[in-house]
Tab-separated table of C-alpha atoms and ligand atoms in Angstrom:
chain	number	residue	atom	x	y	z
A	1	MET	CA	-20.994	-10.124	30.341
A	2	GLU	CA	-18.706	-7.606	29.778
A	3	PHE	CA	-19.985	-4.722	27.383
A	4	LEU	CA	-18.627	-4.918	23.935
A	5	PRO	CA	-17.890	-1.366	22.299
A	6	PHE	CA	-18.968	0.232	19.596
A	7	ALA	CA	-15.628	0.450	18.289
A	8	LEU	CA	-12.346	0.045	19.576
A	9	PRO	CA	-8.772	1.088	17.913
A	10	ASP	CA	-6.209	-2.205	16.931
A	11	ILE	CA	-2.974	-0.900	18.536
A	12	THR	CA	0.088	-3.741	18.586
A	13	ASP	CA	3.530	-3.999	19.743
A	14	GLN	CA	4.139	-2.574	16.662
A	15	GLU	CA	2.783	0.790	16.809
A	16	LYS	CA	3.731	0.647	20.545
A	17	ARG	CA	7.435	0.294	19.448
A	18	ALA	CA	7.051	2.946	16.561
A	19	VAL	CA	5.804	5.634	18.817
A	20	MET	CA	8.989	4.877	21.394
A	21	ASP	CA	11.093	4.874	18.493
A	22	ALA	CA	9.556	8.569	17.717
A	23	LEU	CA	10.241	9.643	21.545
A	24	GLU	CA	13.570	8.369	21.157
A	25	SER	CA	14.802	10.100	18.213
A	26	ASN	CA	13.905	13.645	19.931
A	27	TRP	CA	11.581	14.639	16.574
A	28	VAL	CA	8.392	14.934	18.247
A	29	THR	CA	6.525	17.152	15.840
A	30	THR	CA	6.231	17.714	12.249
A	31	GLY	CA	9.315	15.925	10.699
A	32	PRO	CA	10.369	12.731	8.948
A	33	LYS	CA	8.356	10.281	10.132
A	34	THR	CA	5.228	12.975	8.848
A	35	LYS	CA	6.771	13.490	5.598
A	36	GLU	CA	7.144	9.693	4.978
A	37	LEU	CA	3.583	9.100	6.042
A	38	GLU	CA	2.384	12.055	3.482
A	39	ALA	CA	4.387	10.157	0.866
A	40	LYS	CA	3.216	6.926	1.659
A	41	PHE	CA	-0.243	7.477	1.814
A	42	ALA	CA	-0.748	9.416	-1.036
A	43	ALA	CA	1.239	6.557	-2.998
A	44	ALA	CA	-1.231	3.985	-1.455
A	45	VAL	CA	-4.687	5.959	-2.898
A	46	GLY	CA	-3.033	6.997	-5.830
A	47	GLY	CA	-2.524	10.282	-5.467
A	48	LYS	CA	-0.179	13.040	-6.214
A	49	HIS	CA	0.316	14.820	-3.260
A	50	GLY	CA	-0.095	14.346	0.670
A	51	ILE	CA	-0.724	16.776	3.214
A	52	ALA	CA	-1.206	15.803	7.098
A	53	MET	CA	-2.844	16.987	9.279
A	54	ASN	CA	-4.415	17.211	13.272
A	55	SER	CA	-7.699	15.913	11.593
A	56	CYS	CA	-9.576	15.382	8.581
A	57	THR	CA	-11.875	18.763	9.692
A	58	ALA	CA	-8.220	20.324	9.135
A	59	ALA	CA	-8.098	18.942	5.913
A	60	LEU	CA	-11.783	19.651	4.830
A	61	HIS	CA	-11.277	23.113	5.898
A	62	LEU	CA	-8.029	23.720	3.800
A	63	ALA	CA	-9.123	22.103	1.086
A	64	LEU	CA	-11.957	24.445	0.757
A	65	GLU	CA	-9.551	27.237	1.766
A	66	ALA	CA	-7.386	26.115	-0.962
A	67	ILE	CA	-9.532	26.210	-3.791
A	68	GLY	CA	-10.968	29.702	-3.176
A	69	VAL	CA	-13.990	29.301	-1.267
A	70	ARG	CA	-14.830	32.617	0.895
A	71	ALA	CA	-17.741	34.135	2.177
A	72	GLY	CA	-20.838	34.081	0.648
A	73	ASP	CA	-20.278	31.284	-1.435
A	74	GLU	CA	-22.110	27.749	-1.368
A	75	VAL	CA	-20.628	24.178	-0.737
A	76	ILE	CA	-23.297	21.432	-1.219
A	77	VAL	CA	-23.121	18.802	1.417
A	78	PRO	CA	-25.002	15.955	2.264
A	79	THR	CA	-27.111	16.071	5.380
A	80	LEU	CA	-26.769	12.723	6.356
A	81	THR	CA	-22.985	13.216	7.730
A	82	PHE	CA	-21.336	14.508	10.433
A	83	ALA	CA	-20.864	17.639	12.052
A	84	ALA	CA	-17.266	18.417	10.501
A	85	SER	CA	-18.465	18.229	6.855
A	86	ALA	CA	-20.170	21.509	7.004
A	87	GLU	CA	-18.566	23.237	9.876
A	88	VAL	CA	-15.591	23.870	7.608
A	89	VAL	CA	-18.008	25.176	5.221
A	90	ARG	CA	-19.021	27.886	8.049
A	91	TYR	CA	-15.558	28.676	9.148
A	92	LEU	CA	-14.704	30.126	6.314
A	93	ASP	CA	-18.369	32.317	6.428
A	94	ALA	CA	-19.890	30.243	3.476
A	95	LYS	CA	-23.238	28.442	3.433
A	96	PRO	CA	-23.182	24.722	3.461
A	97	VAL	CA	-26.385	23.851	1.058
A	98	LEU	CA	-27.540	20.781	2.283
A	99	VAL	CA	-29.058	17.638	-0.017
A	100	ASP	CA	-30.873	14.433	0.442
A	101	VAL	CA	-29.466	11.376	0.242
A	102	LEU	CA	-30.256	7.728	-1.795
A	103	PRO	CA	-32.194	5.228	0.299
A	104	GLY	CA	-30.305	2.234	-0.734
A	105	ASP	CA	-26.301	3.687	0.735
A	106	HIS	CA	-26.990	7.298	2.078
A	107	THR	CA	-24.751	8.427	-0.106
A	108	MET	CA	-25.812	11.811	-1.695
A	109	ASP	CA	-28.153	12.512	-4.193
A	110	PRO	CA	-26.891	13.270	-7.589
A	111	LYS	CA	-29.825	14.701	-8.671
A	112	ALA	CA	-30.562	16.592	-5.622
A	113	VAL	CA	-26.821	17.313	-6.256
A	114	GLU	CA	-27.962	19.229	-9.730
A	115	ARG	CA	-31.140	21.052	-8.148
A	116	ALA	CA	-28.710	22.889	-5.568
A	117	ILE	CA	-26.395	24.171	-8.107
A	118	THR	CA	-26.572	28.242	-8.171
A	119	PRO	CA	-23.767	30.477	-9.643
A	120	LYS	CA	-22.398	31.158	-6.063
A	121	THR	CA	-21.794	27.136	-5.903
A	122	LYS	CA	-17.883	26.943	-5.090
A	123	ALA	CA	-17.791	23.069	-3.991
A	124	ILE	CA	-19.656	20.040	-4.295
A	125	MET	CA	-18.610	17.871	-1.037
A	126	PRO	CA	-19.692	13.889	-1.442
A	127	VAL	CA	-19.108	11.663	1.656
A	128	HIS	CA	-18.597	8.281	1.412
A	129	PHE	CA	-20.910	6.728	3.782
A	130	GLY	CA	-19.737	4.072	6.093
A	131	GLY	CA	-17.186	2.725	3.710
A	132	GLN	CA	-18.924	2.554	0.366
A	133	ALA	CA	-17.987	5.354	-2.591
A	134	CYS	CA	-20.876	7.717	-3.583
A	135	ASP	CA	-21.520	6.637	-7.117
A	136	MET	CA	-18.903	9.229	-8.658
A	137	ASP	CA	-19.441	9.088	-12.181
A	138	PRO	CA	-22.620	11.475	-12.247
A	139	ILE	CA	-21.361	13.595	-9.712
A	140	MET	CA	-17.826	14.514	-11.484
A	141	GLU	CA	-20.026	14.870	-14.519
A	142	LEU	CA	-22.448	17.477	-13.283
A	143	ALA	CA	-19.190	19.018	-11.239
A	144	ARG	CA	-16.452	18.546	-14.574
A	145	ALA	CA	-19.390	20.085	-16.848
A	146	ARG	CA	-19.525	23.399	-14.478
A	147	LYS	CA	-16.392	23.622	-13.430
A	148	ILE	CA	-16.700	22.979	-10.286
A	149	PRO	CA	-14.513	20.974	-7.656
A	150	VAL	CA	-14.725	18.237	-5.863
A	151	ILE	CA	-13.755	17.805	-2.108
A	152	GLU	CA	-14.074	14.718	-0.897
A	153	ASP	CA	-14.825	13.730	2.659
A	154	ALA	CA	-13.100	10.221	2.674
A	155	ALA	CA	-13.272	9.760	6.257
A	156	HIS	CA	-14.969	6.641	6.245
A	157	SER	CA	-13.213	5.609	2.776
A	158	PHE	CA	-9.626	4.158	2.851
A	159	PRO	CA	-9.392	1.911	1.477
A	160	THR	CA	-12.089	1.844	-0.837
A	161	TYR	CA	-12.704	1.440	-4.784
A	162	TYR	CA	-15.438	2.817	-7.423
A	163	LYS	CA	-15.093	1.548	-10.375
A	164	GLY	CA	-11.692	0.438	-9.849
A	165	LYS	CA	-10.604	3.429	-9.230
A	166	MET	CA	-9.277	3.809	-5.183
A	167	VAL	CA	-11.254	7.116	-3.327
A	168	GLY	CA	-8.277	9.458	-3.255
A	169	SER	CA	-7.338	9.770	-6.890
A	170	ILE	CA	-11.174	10.589	-8.049
A	171	GLY	CA	-12.276	14.270	-6.939
A	172	ASP	CA	-9.855	17.059	-6.740
A	173	ILE	CA	-8.449	17.253	-3.177
A	174	THR	CA	-9.832	14.189	-1.308
A	175	CYS	CA	-9.683	14.470	2.690
A	176	PHE	CA	-9.240	11.151	4.890
A	177	SER	CA	-9.659	10.582	9.086
A	178	PHE	CA	-6.911	8.943	11.391
A	179	TYR	CA	-9.351	9.454	14.314
A	180	ALA	CA	-9.580	6.623	17.012
A	181	THR	CA	-12.457	5.073	15.605
A	182	LYS	CA	-11.991	5.336	11.836
A	183	THR	CA	-10.341	2.209	9.419
A	184	ILE	CA	-6.661	3.403	10.534
A	185	THR	CA	-5.798	5.678	13.466
A	186	THR	CA	-3.163	7.877	14.844
A	187	GLY	CA	-5.183	8.904	17.712
A	188	GLU	CA	-6.183	12.422	15.946
A	189	GLY	CA	-5.125	13.294	12.875
A	190	GLY	CA	-6.113	13.382	8.931
A	191	MET	CA	-4.771	13.458	5.864
A	192	ALA	CA	-5.592	15.594	2.629
A	193	VAL	CA	-4.718	13.767	-0.964
A	194	THR	CA	-4.376	15.990	-4.245
A	195	ASN	CA	-3.043	15.824	-7.865
A	196	ASN	CA	-2.918	19.854	-8.204
A	197	ASP	CA	0.571	20.967	-7.207
A	198	ALA	CA	-0.802	25.035	-6.271
A	199	TRP	CA	-3.460	23.573	-3.944
A	200	ALA	CA	-1.292	20.979	-2.456
A	201	GLU	CA	1.489	24.087	-1.571
A	202	ARG	CA	-1.209	26.702	-0.825
A	203	MET	CA	-2.730	23.529	2.224
A	204	ARG	CA	1.188	22.750	3.238
A	205	ILE	CA	1.697	26.416	3.716
A	206	MET	CA	-1.808	26.928	5.570
A	207	CYS	CA	-1.677	24.339	8.055
A	208	LEU	CA	1.487	25.669	9.120
A	209	HIS	CA	0.683	29.296	10.653
A	210	GLY	CA	0.846	30.043	6.516
A	211	ILE	CA	4.325	30.416	6.546
A	212	SER	CA	6.315	29.746	3.132
A	213	LYS	CA	8.880	26.829	2.838
A	214	ASP	CA	9.202	23.855	4.529
A	215	ALA	CA	8.423	25.747	7.614
A	216	TRP	CA	8.846	22.262	9.406
A	217	LYS	CA	12.613	22.513	8.652
A	218	ARG	CA	13.945	25.718	10.448
A	219	TYR	CA	15.049	23.756	13.263
A	220	THR	CA	17.268	21.028	11.267
A	221	ALA	CA	20.754	21.268	9.708
A	222	GLU	CA	19.418	22.687	6.227
A	223	GLY	CA	16.811	24.283	7.645
A	224	SER	CA	17.265	28.550	8.581
A	225	TRP	CA	16.153	30.885	11.074
A	226	TYR	CA	14.523	32.937	8.242
A	227	TYR	CA	10.822	32.962	7.520
A	228	GLU	CA	7.670	34.446	5.862
A	229	ILE	CA	4.029	34.792	6.922
A	230	ILE	CA	2.275	35.112	3.740
A	231	ALA	CA	-1.092	34.278	4.674
A	232	PRO	CA	-2.686	33.800	8.487
A	233	GLY	CA	-2.724	30.129	8.415
A	234	TYR	CA	-3.638	27.631	11.019
A	235	LYS	CA	-1.537	25.455	13.612
A	236	TYR	CA	-3.301	21.879	11.832
A	237	ASN	CA	0.304	20.241	11.223
A	238	LEU	CA	0.667	16.357	12.923
A	239	THR	CA	3.298	15.171	14.656
A	240	ASP	CA	6.026	12.380	14.216
A	241	ILE	CA	4.561	10.751	17.125
A	242	ALA	CA	1.147	10.765	15.553
A	243	SER	CA	2.590	9.549	11.948
A	244	ALA	CA	4.761	6.961	13.484
A	245	LEU	CA	1.995	5.247	14.917
A	246	GLY	CA	-0.029	5.770	11.398
A	247	LEU	CA	2.828	4.323	9.573
A	248	VAL	CA	2.308	0.719	10.938
A	249	GLN	CA	-1.402	1.237	10.765
A	250	LEU	CA	-0.673	1.863	7.138
A	251	SER	CA	1.269	-0.890	6.495
A	252	ARG	CA	-1.469	-3.239	8.299
A	253	VAL	CA	-4.467	-1.965	6.869
A	254	GLN	CA	-5.079	-4.645	4.706
A	255	GLU	CA	-5.037	-7.212	7.734
A	256	MET	CA	-7.591	-5.347	9.616
A	257	LEU	CA	-9.839	-4.625	6.338
A	258	GLU	CA	-9.758	-8.401	6.131
A	259	LYS	CA	-10.951	-8.743	9.879
A	260	ARG	CA	-13.801	-6.118	9.203
A	261	ARG	CA	-15.221	-7.909	5.844
A	262	LYS	CA	-15.846	-11.250	8.143
A	263	ILE	CA	-17.857	-9.673	10.084
A	264	ALA	CA	-19.812	-7.578	7.455
A	265	ARG	CA	-20.176	-11.397	5.650
A	266	ALA	CA	-20.923	-12.608	8.654
A	267	TYR	CA	-23.819	-10.027	9.554
A	268	THR	CA	-25.237	-9.934	5.632
A	269	GLU	CA	-25.203	-13.894	5.888
A	270	ALA	CA	-27.002	-13.281	9.190
A	271	PHE	CA	-29.815	-10.322	8.809
A	272	LYS	CA	-30.691	-10.515	4.942
A	273	ASP	CA	-33.458	-13.128	5.160
A	274	ASN	CA	-34.503	-11.110	8.337
A	275	PRO	CA	-37.970	-9.722	7.934
A	276	ALA	CA	-37.442	-7.214	10.632
A	277	ILE	CA	-33.700	-6.040	8.874
A	278	GLU	CA	-33.093	-3.960	6.041
A	279	LEU	CA	-29.991	-3.898	4.694
A	280	LEU	CA	-27.747	-0.982	2.515
A	281	ASP	CA	-27.226	-1.749	-0.829
A	282	VAL	CA	-23.537	-3.107	-1.603
A	283	ARG	CA	-22.120	-2.420	-4.658
A	284	ASP	CA	-19.233	-4.563	-4.552
A	285	PHE	CA	-18.251	-6.562	-1.577
A	286	ASP	CA	-14.499	-5.892	-1.753
A	287	SER	CA	-14.523	-2.675	-2.558
A	288	HIS	CA	-15.899	-1.362	0.823
A	289	ALA	CA	-13.767	0.110	3.070
A	290	TRP	CA	-16.559	-1.503	6.253
A	291	HIS	CA	-15.929	1.510	8.147
A	292	LEU	CA	-19.765	0.947	9.376
A	293	PHE	CA	-22.382	-1.907	9.302
A	294	VAL	CA	-25.463	-0.085	9.371
A	295	ILE	CA	-28.828	-2.035	9.535
A	296	LYS	CA	-32.285	-0.362	9.292
A	297	LEU	CA	-35.720	-1.724	11.522
A	298	ARG	CA	-38.362	-1.820	8.975
A	299	ASP	CA	-41.883	-0.250	10.047
A	300	GLY	CA	-44.664	-2.333	11.527
A	301	VAL	CA	-42.551	-5.292	11.775
A	302	LEU	CA	-41.487	-4.919	15.489
A	303	SER	CA	-43.745	-3.727	18.744
A	304	ILE	CA	-40.154	-1.521	19.659
A	305	ASP	CA	-38.966	1.539	18.059
A	306	ARG	CA	-34.941	2.170	17.438
A	307	ASN	CA	-34.044	3.487	20.333
A	308	LYS	CA	-35.677	1.066	22.422
A	309	PHE	CA	-34.287	-1.370	19.795
A	310	ILE	CA	-30.834	0.117	21.428
A	311	GLU	CA	-31.477	0.684	24.898
A	312	GLU	CA	-32.016	-3.637	24.375
A	313	LEU	CA	-28.579	-4.384	22.802
A	314	LYS	CA	-27.085	-2.167	25.455
A	315	ALA	CA	-28.994	-3.753	28.078
A	316	LEU	CA	-26.892	-7.507	26.476
A	317	GLY	CA	-24.053	-5.586	26.890
A	318	ILE	CA	-24.076	-4.153	23.184
A	319	GLY	CA	-22.602	-0.557	22.188
A	320	THR	CA	-23.859	0.845	18.761
A	321	SER	CA	-24.095	4.275	17.126
A	322	VAL	CA	-26.377	6.524	14.949
A	323	HIS	CA	-24.925	7.415	11.839
A	324	PHE	CA	-26.207	10.575	11.650
A	325	ILE	CA	-28.714	12.815	12.927
A	326	PRO	CA	-29.343	14.716	9.965
A	327	LEU	CA	-27.261	18.492	9.718
A	328	HIS	CA	-30.760	19.693	9.264
A	329	MET	CA	-32.238	18.754	12.375
A	330	HIS	CA	-29.313	20.427	14.977
A	331	PRO	CA	-30.838	23.254	16.452
A	332	TYR	CA	-27.421	25.756	14.703
A	333	TYR	CA	-28.461	24.438	11.402
A	334	ARG	CA	-32.365	24.079	11.674
A	335	ASP	CA	-32.193	27.469	13.189
A	336	THR	CA	-29.842	29.013	10.974
A	337	TYR	CA	-31.445	28.086	7.780
A	338	GLY	CA	-34.885	27.233	9.023
A	339	TYR	CA	-34.586	23.393	7.979
A	340	LYS	CA	-37.746	21.172	8.965
A	341	PRO	CA	-36.948	17.612	9.255
A	342	GLU	CA	-39.251	16.859	6.124
A	343	ASP	CA	-37.219	18.925	3.954
A	344	PHE	CA	-35.206	15.900	3.867
A	345	PRO	CA	-37.425	12.714	3.778
A	346	VAL	CA	-34.715	9.737	2.720
A	347	ALA	CA	-32.532	10.977	5.270
A	348	LEU	CA	-35.201	11.912	8.030
A	349	GLU	CA	-36.076	8.004	7.033
A	350	CYS	CA	-32.542	6.455	7.243
A	351	PHE	CA	-32.155	8.323	10.354
A	352	LYS	CA	-34.979	7.524	12.383
A	353	ARG	CA	-34.591	3.717	11.199
A	354	SER	CA	-30.965	3.166	11.386
A	355	ILE	CA	-27.984	1.015	14.189
A	356	SER	CA	-24.652	0.811	13.778
A	357	LEU	CA	-23.553	-2.539	14.872
A	358	PRO	CA	-19.433	-2.927	16.150
A	359	ILE	CA	-17.434	-3.548	13.284
A	360	TYR	CA	-13.667	-3.296	13.958
A	361	SER	CA	-10.785	-5.586	13.520
A	362	LYS	CA	-9.977	-6.403	17.673
A	363	MET	CA	-13.530	-8.261	17.424
A	364	THR	CA	-13.087	-11.546	18.382
A	365	GLU	CA	-15.602	-14.114	16.229
A	366	ALA	CA	-17.249	-14.747	19.510
A	367	ASP	CA	-18.257	-11.032	19.960
A	368	THR	CA	-19.467	-10.671	16.337
A	369	ALA	CA	-21.450	-14.079	16.965
A	370	ARG	CA	-22.808	-12.195	19.990
A	371	VAL	CA	-24.007	-9.424	18.288
A	372	LEU	CA	-25.689	-11.736	15.538
A	373	ASP	CA	-27.527	-13.538	18.468
A	374	ALA	CA	-28.696	-10.555	20.566
A	375	VAL	CA	-30.177	-8.698	17.086
A	376	SER	CA	-31.687	-12.075	15.797
A	377	GLY	CA	-33.094	-12.556	19.702
A	378	LEU	CA	-34.321	-9.243	19.710
A	379	VAL	CA	-36.107	-9.159	16.659
A	380	LYS	CA	-37.880	-12.914	17.446
A	381	ARG	CA	-38.592	-11.753	21.378
A	382	PHE	CA	-40.276	-8.121	19.781
A	383	ARG	CA	-41.828	-8.986	16.741
A	384	ASN	CA	-45.652	-7.733	16.269
B	401	PLP	C1	-15.102	11.284	11.673
B	401	PLP	C2	-15.501	12.221	10.833
B	401	PLP	C3	-14.782	13.382	10.007
B	401	PLP	C4	-14.070	13.634	11.183
B	401	PLP	O1	-12.912	13.487	10.882
B	401	PLP	P1	-11.828	14.116	12.057
B	401	PLP	O2	-10.393	13.730	11.747
B	401	PLP	O3	-12.379	13.862	13.327
B	401	PLP	O4	-11.617	15.495	11.909
B	401	PLP	C5	-15.838	13.980	8.921
B	401	PLP	N1	-16.567	13.584	8.266
B	401	PLP	C6	-17.425	12.359	8.412
B	401	PLP	C7	-17.844	11.715	7.783
B	401	PLP	C8	-16.197	11.824	9.463
B	401	PLP	O5	-17.512	10.646	9.951
């Protein structure tokens, strides 16, 4: 039987044509398509400025740089996240202060955030785990009361709503990912969205060598050869080839979401009463971007552990993943900051029992049924 990968991009002829058009336009790097993607994406999430970059990691880095995170500052980050969320803090020689998550939805625990705040705290970085927003009200309240900017890692969360507002219109700067596995893709790519004019301008400048004023225009008719470097910037700009792909993906976002929703609904129905499986709390089914579908194996119900369950699924031809190995358990963070696994007991528990199942718009109904049958079948086979 054919292997069902954990994730696949959803690229149609429309995307292929758009990329060909971009190539034929002779404008292959940052240009009009990227400007269009920035405007349309920012509008789609209800933000004023969109700054396209070549990854969400780059966007997070420049977001922290723009708000003024410097050496010795602290940024509060949940431990149950991807490498990018904390490494960008290290790029600036600041300290990622890790906090635990909530067991129900794997998002940062607002009480843990409150305890972690010190006079050195320069930013709080919520991660909208799997496509569902963190409970932003208590986080924003804490942050606003102390004038600490909130930089959101929304790599999983387009499109996601929180109490009727879109993720992208809540915190100070929100960073999205267009990586190959994310809900829309440009191959590699990302976007920072903000309502703050000064921060937007700083990110725009820093993502293209620290060159002031529309650096990308210098080879157009309205551009000029003259430019000024105002800071040692980075090379983080997104190409028009990628943006052409992104524009089509953006136009298809609802169609792709509907397909993931259908899969999430089928999984939920199938597993909600399964004695071996715990599902994450879902606040509102339709506000979730459904980037991930995580099941957690209950302790003591099965004769096999999570790792063995993943191996069995693989033997049945089904790809899975684990989100995430908590940052504090990785050698770098463990050794640099002296963390022990049990320092964040909830994240540790979530990690040990979690399996992420395939959920993407290219899956057929037969694929979904195959995953359902495989998971249910394993539970029956290995039940104590
Ligand atoms: C994918 C991911 C990122 C990084 O996105 P890139 O576009 O690959 O840089 C950041 N944070 C989280 C939580 C992610 O899953």
